[in-house]
């Protein structure tokens, strides 16, 4: 077998299910044939774009430099890194020091083109890889289009752009070859992950049970593959389809799943009984949600959910008024809050709400939108309207609003820096959900829903 | 290139095509026919990758015009300006390149070429620097004369470009060397503030101070609209419109010229390039000795490939109908050509079909293997566009819609007695994560700057970038329930 062939086979062993792509790369970057001046490599996350390309170029001993956009915080940073990475790579291949003072500054794309031109004069084949270039921060607007043209300006250079997905005509050039790293399918994912099964028994069972390492390895693999298939069908397919997140989910679930076997309740080959007993585990979504807060169990979980503040009587009314001010359109205020024509008007309002049943053009449920800001005097007006009795002079409304603001139940909209917080013109918005305000209102014997345009939430 | 290198090349090609034959013919030294095959393969691939120019087809008139303009500039010292307008891949650059190559055969000593690209030289200062650099390299001016000051540089440059007689103030017979400015993406130069560079270049070209030709290459047909009045009045208003091939047979002709290797191209190359005259001669000899040379059989194989109806149907017609882009067509043939072997050296429709094409994808949606939940949320968001008659929505709206749809589907499947219970209503936290995936993939675009909306969080407004019909079209292998969601409101 030829050395190249051996290298390719080794690469294919490392990256299963990617034979075709590796062969395509090998054909594109064959040393004696001209390579395309620009190549776009695209594929979703965790499809092996970067690592396969890197290993391929290294294995082939093609002189190359890889610039990772994720490590560069500005466009200029990217350019500078490109120059230094290219310098390093070329120093490695020609094995002599290059005078770096010529390349000390690289402020713009034009300078990069000049530097690369000078650098690659003596080099006959060089591959420059830009990893994740579509996610570059503060990139100059013509960066991608310019990079795609570098290969035309500098004959010995081949540019490879690794992107998540190519937008149509994002390079402003015709006929740029694209290689698609397809997402792994169910079988491929399982095949890849099956290469490294975790241990069933963290501590080997006592020697008296004659459980050898070979047996353990066989069992590990047997259970792990079946487990992966079950996890894929239950949650991977639905919500964790790419290799990395699927692997994370599977690893999260493995320990609790295999616990009965470790305890000795089931044998290693009792997979069907094991999966029936652990069905709840596979059906829950806990493994899918990453959280920095440790998972609360039992009682504490319930108390966290119904968090409530012990507010004063008027504060509660202010909160309800603020909610209504945020979610009712101001032009309907007359309809809902005018005392004199209360009944008749509200009926009309109700009638408009009932008309929304036409399926073609449903009304947008306002409670799902962002709360809209309102001026302070509107809040006070609504408060007066919804209070069942006149507001006594002793109730210090301003203080209570300030308290609610400091609890962040009310938020100031916009940045009115120096303006007085309780200025009548300053704008506010409510910061509580429908469920919360409905509970508060019910405690007061006040149905917020009656006053809410378009009815209550949920 | 030595014989040994060639043998490596052949192993590479075989490496791509795991055939049983490769071990056999690589152990022995490569025969002469193999060498000529590798040369041919290399030639064709160079044409495919654009490293070797493709013969112009159907652009003879345009070529004559450009060539004459350049020739007049160089020979008779005129100042000229011209715009070449045409779509991507229509052959603007190769037209100019060919003209310059042709011109340099006769007049190599008498002109300089400055290449500028609007994508790379993004403002006038950079462009000026680049002109200075390219001129300086050709005219051998020392680098330190390049001052930091933009105005100084411009003044020096203008002096440099002007006729020597004008600087000296006396008549002399000396003719200045012509300078040809090739400005790619000309429309971007017009977007630079005050268009100083264009003004000065056109001014020199028009006032006959120096033999300067300004060739602007652009894709925008309305590019003169964006020129300032003072710039426009100095432009000669000579345009050449280069259209994409107008008929299918013209399209085929261009493609044929690009793939076939004509003997006259080789001869030109022999003179132009220093590389391996020996091998080439050997190849030419080979071609003349054999009754049917490799070259002739290659060319005839291209002919038969192009007349093959299946090949036309699968490769030519789709591209002709969508973009008419020759480069796209050529890059789709890179792998088939690279996969050829000395034992089967000719392209035929089956070898072309057996290798995947390297073309840009048509639609993004088909590429993304979205998880079921992400797809369902996307469908929900796209449905809301229609149902609510707005173009924006947020996570809460879409999730509510999803829950409504999914619970209905669940009840129905339970009622019809499906035990599998395939439809599952996912929780809000998981859905939120998938929603963020969709945003990061660009299928949902965040709406920024519409008054008062949240920027982040579950109430942040987004615009759904795909329409409901598209989803149904693109994701064929979708769940039956979700297909229904796409069809019925």
PDB file of C-alpha atoms in Angstrom, chain A residues 288-435:
ATOM      1  CA  UNK A 288     -31.710  18.288  28.058  1.00  0.00           C
ATOM      2  CA  UNK A 289     -31.730  21.461  30.072  1.00  0.00           C
ATOM      3  CA  UNK A 290     -28.423  22.704  31.315  1.00  0.00           C
ATOM      4  CA  UNK A 291     -28.692  24.692  34.464  1.00  0.00           C
ATOM      5  CA  UNK A 292     -26.201  26.299  36.783  1.00  0.00           C
ATOM      6  CA  UNK A 293     -28.669  26.136  39.636  1.00  0.00           C
ATOM      7  CA  UNK A 294     -28.611  22.714  41.253  1.00  0.00           C
ATOM      8  CA  UNK A 295     -31.855  20.919  40.670  1.00  0.00           C
ATOM      9  CA  UNK A 296     -34.231  21.363  43.578  1.00  0.00           C
ATOM     10  CA  UNK A 297     -36.014  18.276  44.741  1.00  0.00           C
ATOM     11  CA  UNK A 298     -39.513  17.808  46.106  1.00  0.00           C
ATOM     12  CA  UNK A 299     -40.769  20.565  48.414  1.00  0.00           C
ATOM     13  CA  UNK A 300     -38.233  23.249  47.597  1.00  0.00           C
ATOM     14  CA  UNK A 301     -39.137  23.094  43.929  1.00  0.00           C
ATOM     15  CA  UNK A 302     -42.732  23.895  44.743  1.00  0.00           C
ATOM     16  CA  UNK A 303     -41.910  26.859  46.967  1.00  0.00           C
ATOM     17  CA  UNK A 304     -39.613  28.374  44.385  1.00  0.00           C
ATOM     18  CA  UNK A 305     -42.395  28.363  41.862  1.00  0.00           C
ATOM     19  CA  UNK A 306     -44.900  30.334  43.911  1.00  0.00           C
ATOM     20  CA  UNK A 307     -42.648  33.145  44.988  1.00  0.00           C
ATOM     21  CA  UNK A 308     -44.657  36.126  46.162  1.00  0.00           C
ATOM     22  CA  UNK A 309     -43.940  39.379  47.832  1.00  0.00           C
ATOM     23  CA  UNK A 310     -45.756  40.484  50.914  1.00  0.00           C
ATOM     24  CA  UNK A 311     -46.968  43.763  49.510  1.00  0.00           C
ATOM     25  CA  UNK A 312     -49.166  46.378  51.080  1.00  0.00           C
ATOM     26  CA  UNK A 313     -52.780  46.842  50.009  1.00  0.00           C
ATOM     27  CA  UNK A 314     -52.178  49.841  47.786  1.00  0.00           C
ATOM     28  CA  UNK A 315     -48.984  48.418  46.319  1.00  0.00           C
ATOM     29  CA  UNK A 316     -50.973  45.462  45.090  1.00  0.00           C
ATOM     30  CA  UNK A 317     -53.448  47.777  43.422  1.00  0.00           C
ATOM     31  CA  UNK A 318     -50.597  49.759  41.893  1.00  0.00           C
ATOM     32  CA  UNK A 319     -49.177  46.575  40.483  1.00  0.00           C
ATOM     33  CA  UNK A 320     -52.498  45.605  38.945  1.00  0.00           C
ATOM     34  CA  UNK A 321     -52.887  49.098  37.519  1.00  0.00           C
ATOM     35  CA  UNK A 322     -49.379  48.933  36.096  1.00  0.00           C
ATOM     36  CA  UNK A 323     -50.115  45.601  34.469  1.00  0.00           C
ATOM     37  CA  UNK A 324     -53.267  46.989  32.907  1.00  0.00           C
ATOM     38  CA  UNK A 325     -51.409  50.095  31.743  1.00  0.00           C
ATOM     39  CA  UNK A 326     -48.753  47.957  30.086  1.00  0.00           C
ATOM     40  CA  UNK A 327     -51.039  45.518  28.348  1.00  0.00           C
ATOM     41  CA  UNK A 328     -54.070  47.664  27.490  1.00  0.00           C
ATOM     42  CA  UNK A 329     -53.833  49.929  24.480  1.00  0.00           C
ATOM     43  CA  UNK A 330     -54.235  53.542  25.686  1.00  0.00           C
ATOM     44  CA  UNK A 331     -56.984  54.321  23.220  1.00  0.00           C
ATOM     45  CA  UNK A 332     -59.251  51.759  24.880  1.00  0.00           C
ATOM     46  CA  UNK A 333     -58.823  53.265  28.336  1.00  0.00           C
ATOM     47  CA  UNK A 334     -62.075  55.143  27.998  1.00  0.00           C
ATOM     48  CA  UNK A 335     -63.844  51.916  27.313  1.00  0.00           C
ATOM     49  CA  UNK A 336     -62.544  50.127  30.334  1.00  0.00           C
ATOM     50  CA  UNK A 337     -62.039  52.723  32.999  1.00  0.00           C
ATOM     51  CA  UNK A 338     -64.710  55.415  32.639  1.00  0.00           C
ATOM     52  CA  UNK A 339     -66.968  55.091  35.664  1.00  0.00           C
ATOM     53  CA  UNK A 340     -70.119  56.817  34.396  1.00  0.00           C
ATOM     54  CA  UNK A 341     -70.864  54.670  31.375  1.00  0.00           C
ATOM     55  CA  UNK A 342     -69.247  51.642  32.879  1.00  0.00           C
ATOM     56  CA  UNK A 343     -71.664  48.841  32.006  1.00  0.00           C
ATOM     57  CA  UNK A 344     -72.716  49.817  28.551  1.00  0.00           C
ATOM     58  CA  UNK A 345     -69.257  50.638  27.334  1.00  0.00           C
ATOM     59  CA  UNK A 346     -67.706  47.516  28.624  1.00  0.00           C
ATOM     60  CA  UNK A 347     -70.290  45.444  26.874  1.00  0.00           C
ATOM     61  CA  UNK A 348     -69.272  47.047  23.646  1.00  0.00           C
ATOM     62  CA  UNK A 349     -65.706  46.351  24.449  1.00  0.00           C
ATOM     63  CA  UNK A 350     -66.596  42.760  25.184  1.00  0.00           C
ATOM     64  CA  UNK A 351     -68.378  42.514  21.883  1.00  0.00           C
ATOM     65  CA  UNK A 352     -65.285  43.552  19.977  1.00  0.00           C
ATOM     66  CA  UNK A 353     -63.293  40.982  21.846  1.00  0.00           C
ATOM     67  CA  UNK A 354     -65.754  38.254  20.992  1.00  0.00           C
ATOM     68  CA  UNK A 355     -65.517  38.961  17.303  1.00  0.00           C
ATOM     69  CA  UNK A 356     -62.011  37.647  17.092  1.00  0.00           C
ATOM     70  CA  UNK A 357     -63.119  34.120  16.308  1.00  0.00           C
ATOM     71  CA  UNK A 358     -62.428  34.314  12.602  1.00  0.00           C
ATOM     72  CA  UNK A 359     -59.632  31.789  12.191  1.00  0.00           C
ATOM     73  CA  UNK A 360     -57.865  33.580   9.336  1.00  0.00           C
ATOM     74  CA  UNK A 361     -56.921  36.660  11.228  1.00  0.00           C
ATOM     75  CA  UNK A 362     -56.594  35.918  14.884  1.00  0.00           C
ATOM     76  CA  UNK A 363     -55.846  38.727  17.291  1.00  0.00           C
ATOM     77  CA  UNK A 364     -52.355  38.781  18.750  1.00  0.00           C
ATOM     78  CA  UNK A 365     -52.558  37.786  22.405  1.00  0.00           C
ATOM     79  CA  UNK A 366     -51.106  40.870  24.010  1.00  0.00           C
ATOM     80  CA  UNK A 367     -49.983  39.162  27.180  1.00  0.00           C
ATOM     81  CA  UNK A 368     -47.365  37.270  25.202  1.00  0.00           C
ATOM     82  CA  UNK A 369     -45.780  40.419  23.888  1.00  0.00           C
ATOM     83  CA  UNK A 370     -43.278  42.629  25.588  1.00  0.00           C
ATOM     84  CA  UNK A 371     -45.004  45.004  28.063  1.00  0.00           C
ATOM     85  CA  UNK A 372     -45.328  48.426  26.537  1.00  0.00           C
ATOM     86  CA  UNK A 373     -44.166  51.454  28.482  1.00  0.00           C
ATOM     87  CA  UNK A 374     -46.653  53.936  29.939  1.00  0.00           C
ATOM     88  CA  UNK A 375     -46.393  57.372  31.547  1.00  0.00           C
ATOM     89  CA  UNK A 376     -46.749  57.632  35.279  1.00  0.00           C
ATOM     90  CA  UNK A 377     -49.927  59.734  35.190  1.00  0.00           C
ATOM     91  CA  UNK A 378     -51.709  57.053  33.203  1.00  0.00           C
ATOM     92  CA  UNK A 379     -50.845  54.561  35.926  1.00  0.00           C
ATOM     93  CA  UNK A 380     -52.269  56.920  38.555  1.00  0.00           C
ATOM     94  CA  UNK A 381     -55.423  57.468  36.530  1.00  0.00           C
ATOM     95  CA  UNK A 382     -56.013  53.745  36.136  1.00  0.00           C
ATOM     96  CA  UNK A 383     -55.285  53.252  39.813  1.00  0.00           C
ATOM     97  CA  UNK A 384     -58.011  55.749  40.689  1.00  0.00           C
ATOM     98  CA  UNK A 385     -60.392  54.020  38.340  1.00  0.00           C
ATOM     99  CA  UNK A 386     -59.924  50.509  39.661  1.00  0.00           C
ATOM    100  CA  UNK A 387     -59.835  51.318  43.369  1.00  0.00           C
ATOM    101  CA  UNK A 388     -63.209  50.428  44.902  1.00  0.00           C
ATOM    102  CA  UNK A 389     -63.108  53.532  47.128  1.00  0.00           C
ATOM    103  CA  UNK A 390     -61.502  56.986  46.883  1.00  0.00           C
ATOM    104  CA  UNK A 391     -57.811  57.097  47.548  1.00  0.00           C
ATOM    105  CA  UNK A 392     -57.108  58.478  51.036  1.00  0.00           C
ATOM    106  CA  UNK A 393     -54.633  61.304  51.279  1.00  0.00           C
ATOM    107  CA  UNK A 394     -52.515  59.400  53.729  1.00  0.00           C
ATOM    108  CA  UNK A 395     -51.603  56.714  51.218  1.00  0.00           C
ATOM    109  CA  UNK A 396     -48.146  57.662  49.996  1.00  0.00           C
ATOM    110  CA  UNK A 397     -48.410  56.374  46.462  1.00  0.00           C
ATOM    111  CA  UNK A 398     -45.089  57.778  45.324  1.00  0.00           C
ATOM    112  CA  UNK A 399     -43.152  55.914  48.005  1.00  0.00           C
ATOM    113  CA  UNK A 400     -44.900  52.694  47.130  1.00  0.00           C
ATOM    114  CA  UNK A 401     -44.095  53.096  43.465  1.00  0.00           C
ATOM    115  CA  UNK A 402     -40.476  53.656  44.404  1.00  0.00           C
ATOM    116  CA  UNK A 403     -40.581  50.500  46.530  1.00  0.00           C
ATOM    117  CA  UNK A 404     -42.041  48.483  43.676  1.00  0.00           C
ATOM    118  CA  UNK A 405     -39.345  49.869  41.416  1.00  0.00           C
ATOM    119  CA  UNK A 406     -36.625  48.863  43.840  1.00  0.00           C
ATOM    120  CA  UNK A 407     -38.129  45.354  43.960  1.00  0.00           C
ATOM    121  CA  UNK A 408     -37.948  45.441  40.157  1.00  0.00           C
ATOM    122  CA  UNK A 409     -41.614  44.704  39.827  1.00  0.00           C
ATOM    123  CA  UNK A 410     -41.852  47.987  37.963  1.00  0.00           C
ATOM    124  CA  UNK A 411     -39.116  49.036  35.585  1.00  0.00           C
ATOM    125  CA  UNK A 412     -38.283  52.412  34.183  1.00  0.00           C
ATOM    126  CA  UNK A 413     -38.387  52.412  30.425  1.00  0.00           C
ATOM    127  CA  UNK A 414     -35.776  54.382  28.559  1.00  0.00           C
ATOM    128  CA  UNK A 415     -32.870  56.134  30.150  1.00  0.00           C
ATOM    129  CA  UNK A 416     -34.016  59.387  31.644  1.00  0.00           C
ATOM    130  CA  UNK A 417     -30.697  59.890  33.461  1.00  0.00           C
ATOM    131  CA  UNK A 418     -31.082  63.076  35.436  1.00  0.00           C
ATOM    132  CA  UNK A 419     -34.860  63.377  35.354  1.00  0.00           C
ATOM    133  CA  UNK A 420     -36.761  62.967  38.588  1.00  0.00           C
ATOM    134  CA  UNK A 421     -37.803  59.346  39.041  1.00  0.00           C
ATOM    135  CA  UNK A 422     -41.353  60.290  39.917  1.00  0.00           C
ATOM    136  CA  UNK A 423     -41.697  62.903  37.233  1.00  0.00           C
ATOM    137  CA  UNK A 424     -45.140  62.594  35.663  1.00  0.00           C
ATOM    138  CA  UNK A 425     -43.656  62.297  32.210  1.00  0.00           C
ATOM    139  CA  UNK A 426     -41.247  59.434  32.996  1.00  0.00           C
ATOM    140  CA  UNK A 427     -42.219  56.134  31.464  1.00  0.00           C
ATOM    141  CA  UNK A 428     -42.529  52.769  33.181  1.00  0.00           C
ATOM    142  CA  UNK A 429     -43.266  49.192  32.360  1.00  0.00           C
ATOM    143  CA  UNK A 430     -44.436  46.283  34.462  1.00  0.00           C
ATOM    144  CA  UNK A 431     -42.119  43.363  35.088  1.00  0.00           C
ATOM    145  CA  UNK A 432     -44.442  40.619  36.334  1.00  0.00           C
ATOM    146  CA  UNK A 433     -46.181  37.828  34.500  1.00  0.00           C
ATOM    147  CA  UNK A 434     -49.891  37.347  34.048  1.00  0.00           C
ATOM    148  CA  UNK A 435     -50.005  34.498  36.551  1.00  0.00           C
TER     149      UNK A 435
END
